[in-house]
Every structure is written in C-alpha cells, then in structure tokens.
CSV table of C-alpha atoms and ligand atoms in Angstrom, one decimal:
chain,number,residue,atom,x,y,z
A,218,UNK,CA,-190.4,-71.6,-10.2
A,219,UNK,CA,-187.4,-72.1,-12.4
A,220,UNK,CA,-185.8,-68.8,-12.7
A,221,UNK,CA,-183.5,-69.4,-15.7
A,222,UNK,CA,-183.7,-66.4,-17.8
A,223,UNK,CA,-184.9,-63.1,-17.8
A,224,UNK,CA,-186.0,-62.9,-20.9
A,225,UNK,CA,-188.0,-65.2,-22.4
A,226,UNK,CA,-189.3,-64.8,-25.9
A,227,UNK,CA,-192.5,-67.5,-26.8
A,228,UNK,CA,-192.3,-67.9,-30.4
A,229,UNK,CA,-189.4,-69.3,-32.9
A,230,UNK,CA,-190.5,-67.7,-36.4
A,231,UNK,CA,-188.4,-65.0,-37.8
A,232,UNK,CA,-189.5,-62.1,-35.1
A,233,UNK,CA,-189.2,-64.2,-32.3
A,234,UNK,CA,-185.9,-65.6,-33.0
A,235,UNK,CA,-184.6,-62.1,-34.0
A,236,UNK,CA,-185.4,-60.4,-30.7
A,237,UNK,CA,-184.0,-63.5,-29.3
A,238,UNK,CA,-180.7,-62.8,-31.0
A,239,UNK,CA,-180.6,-59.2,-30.7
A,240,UNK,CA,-181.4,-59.5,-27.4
A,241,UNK,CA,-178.5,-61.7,-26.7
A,242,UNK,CA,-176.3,-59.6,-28.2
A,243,UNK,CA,-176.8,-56.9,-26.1
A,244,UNK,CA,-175.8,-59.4,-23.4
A,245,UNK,CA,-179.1,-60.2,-22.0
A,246,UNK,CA,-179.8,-63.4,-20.8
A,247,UNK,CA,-182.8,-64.8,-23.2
A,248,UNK,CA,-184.2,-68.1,-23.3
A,249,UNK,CA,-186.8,-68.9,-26.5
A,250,UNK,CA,-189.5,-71.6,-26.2
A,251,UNK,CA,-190.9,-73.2,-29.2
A,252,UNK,CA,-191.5,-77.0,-29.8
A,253,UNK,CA,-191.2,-76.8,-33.3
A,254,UNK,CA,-189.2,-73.3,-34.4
A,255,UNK,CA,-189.5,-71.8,-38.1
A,256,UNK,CA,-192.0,-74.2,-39.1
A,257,UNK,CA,-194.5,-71.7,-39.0
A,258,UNK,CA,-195.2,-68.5,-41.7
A,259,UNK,CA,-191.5,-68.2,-41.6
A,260,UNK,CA,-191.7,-71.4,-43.5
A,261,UNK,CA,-194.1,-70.7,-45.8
A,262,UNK,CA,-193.0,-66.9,-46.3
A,263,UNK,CA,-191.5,-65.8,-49.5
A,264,UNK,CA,-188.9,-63.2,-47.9
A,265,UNK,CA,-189.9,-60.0,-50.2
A,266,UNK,CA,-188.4,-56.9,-48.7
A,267,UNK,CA,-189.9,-54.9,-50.4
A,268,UNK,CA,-191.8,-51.9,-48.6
A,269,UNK,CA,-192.5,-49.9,-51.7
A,270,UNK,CA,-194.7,-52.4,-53.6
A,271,UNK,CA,-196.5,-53.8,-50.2
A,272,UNK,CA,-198.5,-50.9,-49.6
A,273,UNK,CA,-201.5,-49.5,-51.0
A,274,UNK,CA,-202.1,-45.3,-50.2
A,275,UNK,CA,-204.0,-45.6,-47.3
A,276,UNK,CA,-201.1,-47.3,-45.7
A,277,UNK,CA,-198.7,-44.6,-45.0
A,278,UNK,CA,-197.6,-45.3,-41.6
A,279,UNK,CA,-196.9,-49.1,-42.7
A,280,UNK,CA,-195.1,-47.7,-45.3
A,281,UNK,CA,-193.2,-45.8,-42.6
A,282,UNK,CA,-192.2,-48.8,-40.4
A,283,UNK,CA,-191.0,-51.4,-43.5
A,284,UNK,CA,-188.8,-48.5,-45.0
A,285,UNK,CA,-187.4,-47.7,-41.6
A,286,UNK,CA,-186.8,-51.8,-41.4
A,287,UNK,CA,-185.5,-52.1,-45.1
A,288,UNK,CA,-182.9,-49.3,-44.0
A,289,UNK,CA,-181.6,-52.0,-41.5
A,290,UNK,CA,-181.7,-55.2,-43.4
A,291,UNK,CA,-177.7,-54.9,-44.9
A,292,UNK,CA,-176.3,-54.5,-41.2
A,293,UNK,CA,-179.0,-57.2,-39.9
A,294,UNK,CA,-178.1,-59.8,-42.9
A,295,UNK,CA,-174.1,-58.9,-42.2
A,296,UNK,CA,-174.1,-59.4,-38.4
A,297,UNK,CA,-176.3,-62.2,-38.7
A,298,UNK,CA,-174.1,-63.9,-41.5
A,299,UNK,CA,-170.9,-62.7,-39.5
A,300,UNK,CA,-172.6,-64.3,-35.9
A,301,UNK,CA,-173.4,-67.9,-37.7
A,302,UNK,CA,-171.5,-68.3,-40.7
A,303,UNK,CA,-174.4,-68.8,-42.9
A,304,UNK,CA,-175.4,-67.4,-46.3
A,305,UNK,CA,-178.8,-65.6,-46.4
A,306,UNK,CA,-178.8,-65.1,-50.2
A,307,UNK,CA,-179.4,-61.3,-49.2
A,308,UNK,CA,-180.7,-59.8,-52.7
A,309,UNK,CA,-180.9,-55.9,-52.9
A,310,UNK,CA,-182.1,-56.1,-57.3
A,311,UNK,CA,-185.4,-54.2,-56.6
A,312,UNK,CA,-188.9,-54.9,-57.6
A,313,UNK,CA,-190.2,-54.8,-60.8
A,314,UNK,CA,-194.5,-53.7,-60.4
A,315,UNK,CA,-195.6,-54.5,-64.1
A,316,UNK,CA,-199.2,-53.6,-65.8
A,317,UNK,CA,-201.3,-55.4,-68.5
A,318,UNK,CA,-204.6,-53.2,-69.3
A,319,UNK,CA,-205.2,-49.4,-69.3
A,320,UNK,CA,-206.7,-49.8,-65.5
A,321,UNK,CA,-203.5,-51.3,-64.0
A,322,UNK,CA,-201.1,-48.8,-65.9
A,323,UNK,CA,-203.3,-45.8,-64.2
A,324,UNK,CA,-202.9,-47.5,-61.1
A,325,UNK,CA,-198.9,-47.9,-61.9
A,326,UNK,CA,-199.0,-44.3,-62.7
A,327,UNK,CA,-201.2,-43.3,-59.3
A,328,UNK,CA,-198.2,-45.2,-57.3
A,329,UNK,CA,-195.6,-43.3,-59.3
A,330,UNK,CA,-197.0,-40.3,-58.3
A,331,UNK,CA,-197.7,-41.5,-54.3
A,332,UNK,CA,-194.2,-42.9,-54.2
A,333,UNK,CA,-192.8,-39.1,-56.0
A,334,UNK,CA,-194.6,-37.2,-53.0
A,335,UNK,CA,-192.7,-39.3,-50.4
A,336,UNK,CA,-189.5,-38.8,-52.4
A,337,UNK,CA,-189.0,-42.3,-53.0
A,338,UNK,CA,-187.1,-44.2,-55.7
A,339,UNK,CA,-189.1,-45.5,-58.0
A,340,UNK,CA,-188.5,-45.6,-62.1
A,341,UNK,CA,-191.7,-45.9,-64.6
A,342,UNK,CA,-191.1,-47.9,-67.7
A,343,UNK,CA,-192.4,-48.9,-70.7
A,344,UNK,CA,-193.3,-52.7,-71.4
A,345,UNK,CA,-190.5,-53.0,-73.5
A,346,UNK,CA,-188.0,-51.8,-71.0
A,347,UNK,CA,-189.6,-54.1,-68.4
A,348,UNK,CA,-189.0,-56.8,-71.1
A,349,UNK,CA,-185.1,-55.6,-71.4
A,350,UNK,CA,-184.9,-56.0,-67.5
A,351,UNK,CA,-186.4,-59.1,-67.4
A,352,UNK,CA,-186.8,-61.2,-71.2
A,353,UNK,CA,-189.2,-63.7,-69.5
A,354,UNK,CA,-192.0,-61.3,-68.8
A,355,UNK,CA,-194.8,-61.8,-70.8
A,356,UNK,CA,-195.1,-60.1,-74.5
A,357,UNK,CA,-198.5,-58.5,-73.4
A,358,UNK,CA,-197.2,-56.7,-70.4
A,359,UNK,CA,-197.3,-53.0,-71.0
A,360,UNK,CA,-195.6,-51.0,-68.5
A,361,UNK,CA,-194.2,-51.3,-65.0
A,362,UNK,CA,-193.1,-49.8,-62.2
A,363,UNK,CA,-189.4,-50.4,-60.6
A,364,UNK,CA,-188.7,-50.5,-56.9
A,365,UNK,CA,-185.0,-50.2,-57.1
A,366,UNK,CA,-184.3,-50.4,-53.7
A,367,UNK,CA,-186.5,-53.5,-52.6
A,368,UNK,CA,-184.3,-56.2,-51.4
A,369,UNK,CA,-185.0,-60.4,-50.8
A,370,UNK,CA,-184.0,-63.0,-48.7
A,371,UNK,CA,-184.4,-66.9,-48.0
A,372,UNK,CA,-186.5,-66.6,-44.5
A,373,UNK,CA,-185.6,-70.8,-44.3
A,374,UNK,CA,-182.0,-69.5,-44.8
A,375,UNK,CA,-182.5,-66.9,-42.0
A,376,UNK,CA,-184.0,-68.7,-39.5
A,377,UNK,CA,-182.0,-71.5,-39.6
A,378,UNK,CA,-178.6,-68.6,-39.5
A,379,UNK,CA,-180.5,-67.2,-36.8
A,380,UNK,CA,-180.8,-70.3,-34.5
A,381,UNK,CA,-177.4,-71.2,-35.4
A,382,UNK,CA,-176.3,-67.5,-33.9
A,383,UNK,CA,-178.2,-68.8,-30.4
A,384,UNK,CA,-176.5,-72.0,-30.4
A,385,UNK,CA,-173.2,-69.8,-30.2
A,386,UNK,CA,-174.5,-67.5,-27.9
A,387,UNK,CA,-175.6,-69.9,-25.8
A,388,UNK,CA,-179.1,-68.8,-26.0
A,389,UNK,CA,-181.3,-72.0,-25.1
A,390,UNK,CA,-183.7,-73.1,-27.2
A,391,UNK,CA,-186.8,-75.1,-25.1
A,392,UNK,CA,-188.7,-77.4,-27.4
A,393,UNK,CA,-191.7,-77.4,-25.4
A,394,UNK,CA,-195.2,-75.7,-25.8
A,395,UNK,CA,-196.3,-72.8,-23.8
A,396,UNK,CA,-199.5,-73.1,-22.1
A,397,UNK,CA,-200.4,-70.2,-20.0
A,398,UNK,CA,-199.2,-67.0,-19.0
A,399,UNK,CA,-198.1,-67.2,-15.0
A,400,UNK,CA,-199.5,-64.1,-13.6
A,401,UNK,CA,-200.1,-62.5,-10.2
A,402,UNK,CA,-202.6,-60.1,-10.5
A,403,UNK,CA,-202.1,-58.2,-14.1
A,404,UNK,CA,-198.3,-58.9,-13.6
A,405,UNK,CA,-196.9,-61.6,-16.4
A,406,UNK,CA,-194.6,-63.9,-14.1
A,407,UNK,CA,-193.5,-66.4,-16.9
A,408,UNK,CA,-194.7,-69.0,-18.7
A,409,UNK,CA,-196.4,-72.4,-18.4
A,410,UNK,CA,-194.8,-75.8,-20.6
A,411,UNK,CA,-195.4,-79.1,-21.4
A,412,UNK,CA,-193.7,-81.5,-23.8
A,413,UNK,CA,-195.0,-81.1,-27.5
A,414,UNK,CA,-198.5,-83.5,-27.9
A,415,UNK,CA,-198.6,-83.5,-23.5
A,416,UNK,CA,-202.3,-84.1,-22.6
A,417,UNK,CA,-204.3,-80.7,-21.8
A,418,UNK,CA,-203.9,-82.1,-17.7
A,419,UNK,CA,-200.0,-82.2,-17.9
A,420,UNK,CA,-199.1,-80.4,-15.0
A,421,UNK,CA,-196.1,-78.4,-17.2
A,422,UNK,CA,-193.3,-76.6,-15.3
A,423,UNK,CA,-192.8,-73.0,-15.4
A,424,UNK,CA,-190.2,-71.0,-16.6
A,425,UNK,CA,-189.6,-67.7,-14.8
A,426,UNK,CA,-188.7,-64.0,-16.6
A,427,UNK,CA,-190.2,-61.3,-18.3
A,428,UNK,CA,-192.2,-62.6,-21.6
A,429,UNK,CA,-192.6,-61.5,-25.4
A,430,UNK,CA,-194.6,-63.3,-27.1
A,431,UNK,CA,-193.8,-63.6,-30.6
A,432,UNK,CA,-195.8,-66.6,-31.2
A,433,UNK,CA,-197.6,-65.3,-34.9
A,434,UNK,CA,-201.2,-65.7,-35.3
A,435,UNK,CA,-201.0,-68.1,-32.0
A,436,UNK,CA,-200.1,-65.9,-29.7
A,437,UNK,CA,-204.5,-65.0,-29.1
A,438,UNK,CA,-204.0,-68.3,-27.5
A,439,UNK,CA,-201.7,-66.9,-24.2
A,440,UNK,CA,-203.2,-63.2,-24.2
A,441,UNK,CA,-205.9,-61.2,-25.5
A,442,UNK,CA,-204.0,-59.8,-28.4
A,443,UNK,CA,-206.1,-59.0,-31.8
A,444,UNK,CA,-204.3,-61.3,-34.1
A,445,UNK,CA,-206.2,-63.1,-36.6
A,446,UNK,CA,-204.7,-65.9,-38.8
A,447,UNK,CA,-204.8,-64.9,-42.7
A,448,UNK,CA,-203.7,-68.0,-44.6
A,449,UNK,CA,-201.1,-68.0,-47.4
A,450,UNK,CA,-200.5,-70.4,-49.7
A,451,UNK,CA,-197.2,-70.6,-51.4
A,452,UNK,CA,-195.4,-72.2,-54.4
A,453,UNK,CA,-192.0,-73.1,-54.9
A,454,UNK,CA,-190.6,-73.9,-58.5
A,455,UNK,CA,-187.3,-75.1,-59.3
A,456,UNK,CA,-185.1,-74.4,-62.8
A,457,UNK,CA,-181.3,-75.0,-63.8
A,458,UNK,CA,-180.8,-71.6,-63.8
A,459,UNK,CA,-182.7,-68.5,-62.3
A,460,UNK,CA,-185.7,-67.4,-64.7
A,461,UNK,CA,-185.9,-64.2,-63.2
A,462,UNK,CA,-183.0,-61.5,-62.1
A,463,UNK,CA,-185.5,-59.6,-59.4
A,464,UNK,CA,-188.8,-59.7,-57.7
A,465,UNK,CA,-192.0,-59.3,-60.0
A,466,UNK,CA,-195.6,-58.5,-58.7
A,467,UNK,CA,-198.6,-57.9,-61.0
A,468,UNK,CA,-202.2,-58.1,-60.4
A,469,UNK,CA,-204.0,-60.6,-62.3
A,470,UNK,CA,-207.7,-61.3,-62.9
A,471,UNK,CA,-208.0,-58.6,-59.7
A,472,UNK,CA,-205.5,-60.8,-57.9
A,473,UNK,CA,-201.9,-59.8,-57.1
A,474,UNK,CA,-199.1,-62.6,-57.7
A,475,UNK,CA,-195.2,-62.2,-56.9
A,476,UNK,CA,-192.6,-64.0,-58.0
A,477,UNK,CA,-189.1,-64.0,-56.3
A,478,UNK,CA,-186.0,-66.0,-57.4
A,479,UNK,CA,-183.7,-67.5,-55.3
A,480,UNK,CA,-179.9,-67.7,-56.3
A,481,UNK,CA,-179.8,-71.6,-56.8
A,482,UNK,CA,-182.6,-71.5,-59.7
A,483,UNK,CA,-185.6,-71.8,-57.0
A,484,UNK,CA,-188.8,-69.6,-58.3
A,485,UNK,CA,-191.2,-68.9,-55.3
A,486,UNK,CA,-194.7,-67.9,-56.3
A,487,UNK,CA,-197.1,-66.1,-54.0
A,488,UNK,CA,-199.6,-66.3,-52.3
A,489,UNK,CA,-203.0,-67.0,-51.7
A,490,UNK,CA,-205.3,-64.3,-48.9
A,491,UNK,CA,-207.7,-66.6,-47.4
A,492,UNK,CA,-209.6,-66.0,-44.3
A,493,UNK,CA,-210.1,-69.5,-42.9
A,494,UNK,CA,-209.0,-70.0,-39.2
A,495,UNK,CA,-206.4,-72.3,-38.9
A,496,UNK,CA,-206.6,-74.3,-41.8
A,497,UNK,CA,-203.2,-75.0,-43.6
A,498,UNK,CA,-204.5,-77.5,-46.3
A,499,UNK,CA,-202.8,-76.8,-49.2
A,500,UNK,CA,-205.8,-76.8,-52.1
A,501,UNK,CA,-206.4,-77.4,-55.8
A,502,UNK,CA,-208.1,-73.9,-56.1
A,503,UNK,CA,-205.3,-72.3,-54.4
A,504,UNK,CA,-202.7,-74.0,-56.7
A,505,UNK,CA,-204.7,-73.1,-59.6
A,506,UNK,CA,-204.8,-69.3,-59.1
A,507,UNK,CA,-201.4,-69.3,-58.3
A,508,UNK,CA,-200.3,-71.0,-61.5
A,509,UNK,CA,-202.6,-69.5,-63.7
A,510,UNK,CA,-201.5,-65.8,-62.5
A,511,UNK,CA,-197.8,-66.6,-62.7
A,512,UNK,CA,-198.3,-67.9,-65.9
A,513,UNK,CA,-199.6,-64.7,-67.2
A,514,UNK,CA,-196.7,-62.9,-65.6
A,515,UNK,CA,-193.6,-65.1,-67.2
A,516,UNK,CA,-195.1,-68.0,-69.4
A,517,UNK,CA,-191.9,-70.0,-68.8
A,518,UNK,CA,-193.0,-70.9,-65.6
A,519,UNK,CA,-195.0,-74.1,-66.7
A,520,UNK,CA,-192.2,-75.7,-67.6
A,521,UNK,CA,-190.5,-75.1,-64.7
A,522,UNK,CA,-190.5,-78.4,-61.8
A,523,UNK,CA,-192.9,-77.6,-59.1
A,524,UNK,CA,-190.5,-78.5,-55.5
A,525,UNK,CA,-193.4,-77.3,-53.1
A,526,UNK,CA,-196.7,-76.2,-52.0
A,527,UNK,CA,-197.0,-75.2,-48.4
A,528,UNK,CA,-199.5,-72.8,-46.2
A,529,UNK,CA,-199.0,-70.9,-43.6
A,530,UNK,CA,-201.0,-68.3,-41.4
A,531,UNK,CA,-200.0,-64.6,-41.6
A,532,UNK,CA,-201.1,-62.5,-37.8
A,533,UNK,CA,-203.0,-60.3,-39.2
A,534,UNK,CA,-204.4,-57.2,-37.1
A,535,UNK,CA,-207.4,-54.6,-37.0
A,536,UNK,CA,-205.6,-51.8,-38.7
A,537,UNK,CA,-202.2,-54.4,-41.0
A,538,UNK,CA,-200.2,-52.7,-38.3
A,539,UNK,CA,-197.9,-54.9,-36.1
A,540,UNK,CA,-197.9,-55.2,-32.4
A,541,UNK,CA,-194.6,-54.5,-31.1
A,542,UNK,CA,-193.5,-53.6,-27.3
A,543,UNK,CA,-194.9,-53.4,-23.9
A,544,UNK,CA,-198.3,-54.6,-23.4
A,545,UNK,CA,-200.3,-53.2,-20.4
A,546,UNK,CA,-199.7,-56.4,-18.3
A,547,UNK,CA,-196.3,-56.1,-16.2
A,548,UNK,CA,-193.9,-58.3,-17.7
A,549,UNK,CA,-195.1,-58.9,-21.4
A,550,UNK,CA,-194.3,-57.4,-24.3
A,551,UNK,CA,-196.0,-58.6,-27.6
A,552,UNK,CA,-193.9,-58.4,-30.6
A,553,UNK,CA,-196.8,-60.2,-33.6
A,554,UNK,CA,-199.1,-59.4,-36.1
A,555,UNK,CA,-196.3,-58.4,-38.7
A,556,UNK,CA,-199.0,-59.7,-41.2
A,557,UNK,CA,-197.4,-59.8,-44.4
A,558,UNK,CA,-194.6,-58.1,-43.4
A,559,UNK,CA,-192.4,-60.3,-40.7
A,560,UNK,CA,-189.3,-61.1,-42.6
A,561,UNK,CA,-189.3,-57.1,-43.5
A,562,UNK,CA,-190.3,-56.1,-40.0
A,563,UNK,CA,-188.1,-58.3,-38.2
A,564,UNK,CA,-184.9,-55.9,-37.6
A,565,UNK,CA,-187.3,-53.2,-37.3
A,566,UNK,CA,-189.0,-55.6,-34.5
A,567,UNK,CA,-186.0,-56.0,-32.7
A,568,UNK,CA,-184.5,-52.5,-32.2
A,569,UNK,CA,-188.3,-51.4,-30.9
A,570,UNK,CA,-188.2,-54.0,-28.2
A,571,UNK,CA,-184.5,-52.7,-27.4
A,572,UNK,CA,-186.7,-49.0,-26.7
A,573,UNK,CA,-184.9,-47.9,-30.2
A,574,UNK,CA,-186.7,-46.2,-32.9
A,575,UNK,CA,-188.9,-43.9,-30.6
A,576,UNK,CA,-190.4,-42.2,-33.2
A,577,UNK,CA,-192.0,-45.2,-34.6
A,578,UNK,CA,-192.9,-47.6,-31.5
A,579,UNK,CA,-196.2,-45.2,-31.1
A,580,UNK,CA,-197.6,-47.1,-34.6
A,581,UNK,CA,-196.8,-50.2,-33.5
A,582,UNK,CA,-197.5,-50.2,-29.7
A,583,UNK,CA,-199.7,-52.8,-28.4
A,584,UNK,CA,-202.0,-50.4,-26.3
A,585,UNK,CA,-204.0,-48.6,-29.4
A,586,UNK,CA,-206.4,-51.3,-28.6
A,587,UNK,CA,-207.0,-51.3,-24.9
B,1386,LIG,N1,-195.4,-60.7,-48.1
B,1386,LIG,C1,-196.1,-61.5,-49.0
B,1386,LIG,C2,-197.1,-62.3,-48.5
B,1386,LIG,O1,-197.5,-62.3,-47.3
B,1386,LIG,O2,-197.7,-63.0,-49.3
C-alpha cells in the first residue's frame, strides 16, 4: 500500500475541496482524489447563500445549520481569496422573496411571522417597494419579502480559488477514480483507483489514510450512505450590464424560480427538481419552465442571450439533512448529501469535520440512520 497521506478526501465539488483546504490549513497532510474536480453540482450550482429563503417551517434544524454556515461565509471567502488570489464575486445584497396572488402574499406573511419568532432579519414590503429595489420586477408582483442578510457567490469561481489554494499548499490533487473502499474488517484502510475510463478489471492501486468521502450523490457507490441524486437543471443568461442588484425567488405556476446576478452581467436562473437517477440531459421541458417562470418574475429576461444550460445531481437525503462526520466504519467520515445546500454548507462542512461546532454535528451526523 501507498501510504501517502493521511487524509484522503474522495470527492472534488465544493465540500470536498473545502475540507481539503481547511484541512491543509490546519497542517494536516490531505491528498483529494477526483478524475474530473468541480464538474459535478458545483458546476451546475447557482451559489445562493441564502438560509432564510431555502427553508420551508418544518425545516428548523436545516435552518439551524445554513445560518450557523452563512455566519462563516465572510472569513471563508477572505481566507480563501487571501490563500489563492482569486476573486469569488462574494455578494452579501440579500434576497428579495416576492408574491403575485393573495395565496403567495399569505404565505409571504406566514414566513414573516416564522422568520419574527426566530428573531431573524427579514423586511415585508409592498410591490411597489420591491419594484423600487429592483425596477425590473414584474408590474404584477404585489409584495415581497427581503432577506437582507442572504449572501451569493460564483461556486465555478470558488472551486477553481479553492484548487488553486491546494496547488499552494501542496495538497495533491489525484485525477483518478475511486473504486472501492480498502477495508479490514469494518475498518476503512483507503481507497481503491484506476485511471479515468480504466476497464471494471483494472487492477487500480491503493492509496492509504483515513477517508471522507465527499463524492455528492456518488458517494452510494463506495459505502452504504442514503444519498439519492435530485437533478437540477440550470440556466445561465448573459446581459451588458447586471439586470438585477440581488437574489430574487418567487413561486410560479406552484413552482419556485431564483434568479441570481453575477457581477459581470451573468443572470443565472434556477432550477429544475427532478427525480430521475442519474440522468443529466438537459431538456426542452426543463428549459421551458425555467424561462417561462423567470419571465414572469423580470420580463427583461427574454431579451437577455442565453450562455448555458447544464444539469447536475443534488445528494439528496431521507430527512434534506446533510451527512457530515464520522461514520460507524473506522476510518471514514462522510461529509455529502448537502442537497441544495453545498455551496452554503460548505464552511459549515469543514469546521464539523475539524470536531468544531459541537452543538450542531448531532443534526448532521452520519449515524441517525444506522
Ligand atoms: N440551492 C438551489 C438549488 O439547489 O436549486
């Protein structure tokens, strides 16, 4: 056995590559496998930070972990920024929640009150002062909700700072897939690779330490973890000049659509809930919806020039909780299912598998389902 690291995190999306880094920080000595890293959800993802709007009332404890996380985010975004020299176009402009018909105001008014209880920030307006925050919106919306302390972030701007901070660290970065688990017994050894597109016989090598696998909705291939893949499809739009000043979510035709600028005039519009394996076809219907809803939202968007249209698989999980921390194998942690939460999560993610945050690694703890 090759016993080059003892760490070694399966898994290069924005979790796995954020232990990675944290981890290396602290001065361990990590290695991350991945044949293909941030190509995955962190591709597709839209970066939202945005804890308030996310949840729906039954989801407290989620609620919980991505306001604990979002309290991180400004340090995370500085010391990652500061550790590669890369812009993440962190945004920290809120959410604006807006409402059409009588039903969605109610429900506005229901979150107001939720979001009162918890004594959290949150500012009911009236459609015109949604229109005075943002002149796009459409004439018929008729109220809103702001999240004023919601941030954003490019996740393809993050991953790629984040595997820059490795290369300085020195952190290796193995391009190959895992296989297997090694184990003896219940105890994880390491893990089993071969070359990206190897035949199923390759023989692999194996790459010795203790593992956390951070491999998204793929990670129910090494382990019996109870991820499920919940496909997104995404939209990226590109203007002269941004349409929009923050994050806006709505629910349309009993659908929910976001849109979330980027600083360079880049629109993203989300996303698609689809329960279809592992399918990542980007569709007509898919397209459609997302179009027609964002069209209701801001009517300027049609004339906007449509840059993208990727998929990607959110890890979803029995309860939308995450899985992060020790499993009840020896040797492997899990650190997935961050559903539609990752790029939120992922500071959170890191501290928990450093044993920080106590209070909170109960929610998240991989053994609630053995
Ligand atoms: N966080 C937004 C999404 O998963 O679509």
């Amino acid at each position: 056995m090759n016993r080059t690291a003892n760490a070694i995190v399966v898994g290069g999306g924005v979790i796995g590559l954020s232990a990675a880094w944290r981890l290396a920080r602290t001065g361990r000595s990590v290695a991350l496998v991945d044949p293909a890293p941030a190509s995955g959800a962190s591709h597709a993802a839209a970066g939202m930070l945005a804890p308030l709007s996310e949840v729906t009332y039954t989801e407290e404890p989620l609620l919980r972990l991505g306001l604990a996380s979002l309290e991180r985010w400004p340090r995370f975004a500085a010391e990652l920024t500061a550790d590669s020299g890369l812009d993440l176009d962190y945004r920290a402009e809120g959410t604006l929640d807006v409402a059409f018909g009588a039903d969605d105001l109610a429900a506005l008014d229901e979150l107001a009150a939720f979001m009162d209880k918890l004594g959290l920030p949150v500012e009911r307006l009236t459609g015109r002062e949604c229109r005075r925050l943002e002149p796009m919106l459409a004439p018929s919306v008729r109220g809103g909700l702001l999240a004023g302390a919601d941030a954003w972030v490019d996740p393809r701007r993050v991953t790629a700072a984040l595997l820059a901070a490795l290369r300085r660290l020195g952190v290796p970065v193995v391009r190959e897939r895992a296989t297997e688990l090694v184990r003896d017994g219940d105890t994880v050894l390491g893990v089993r690779l071969a070359p990206p597109g190897a035949p199923a016989t390759h023989p692999g090598r194996v790459l010795a330490g203790d593992v956390i696998l951070a491999a998204g909705t793929w990670s129910a291939e090494l382990a019996n973890v109870p991820v499920r893949p919940i496909k997104g499809q995404i939209m990226r739009l590109r203007s002269p000049s941004p349409l929009l000043g923050r994050c806006v979510r709505g629910v349309v035709h009993g659908s929910p659509v976001y849109l979330v600028p980027r600083g360079d005039g880049e629109l993203v519009v989300g996303a698609t809930q689809e329960e279809l394996g592992f399918d990542t076809r980007v569709t007509a219907g898919g397209l459609y919806e997302l179009l027609r809803d964002a069209r209701e939202l801001v009517p300027g968007v049609t004339e906007l020039e449509l840059a993208e249209v990727v998929a990607g698989l959110r890890p979803g999980t029995p309860d939308n909780l995450p899985l992060v921390g020790p499993s009840r194998a020896p040797g492997l942690s899990l650190a997935t299912g961050h559903h539609r939460g990752g790029v939120l999560l992922a500071p959170l993610t890191a501290a928990l598998l450093q044993g920080e945050e106590g209070a909170l690694a109960a929610l998240c703890s991989p053994q609630r389902f053995s």
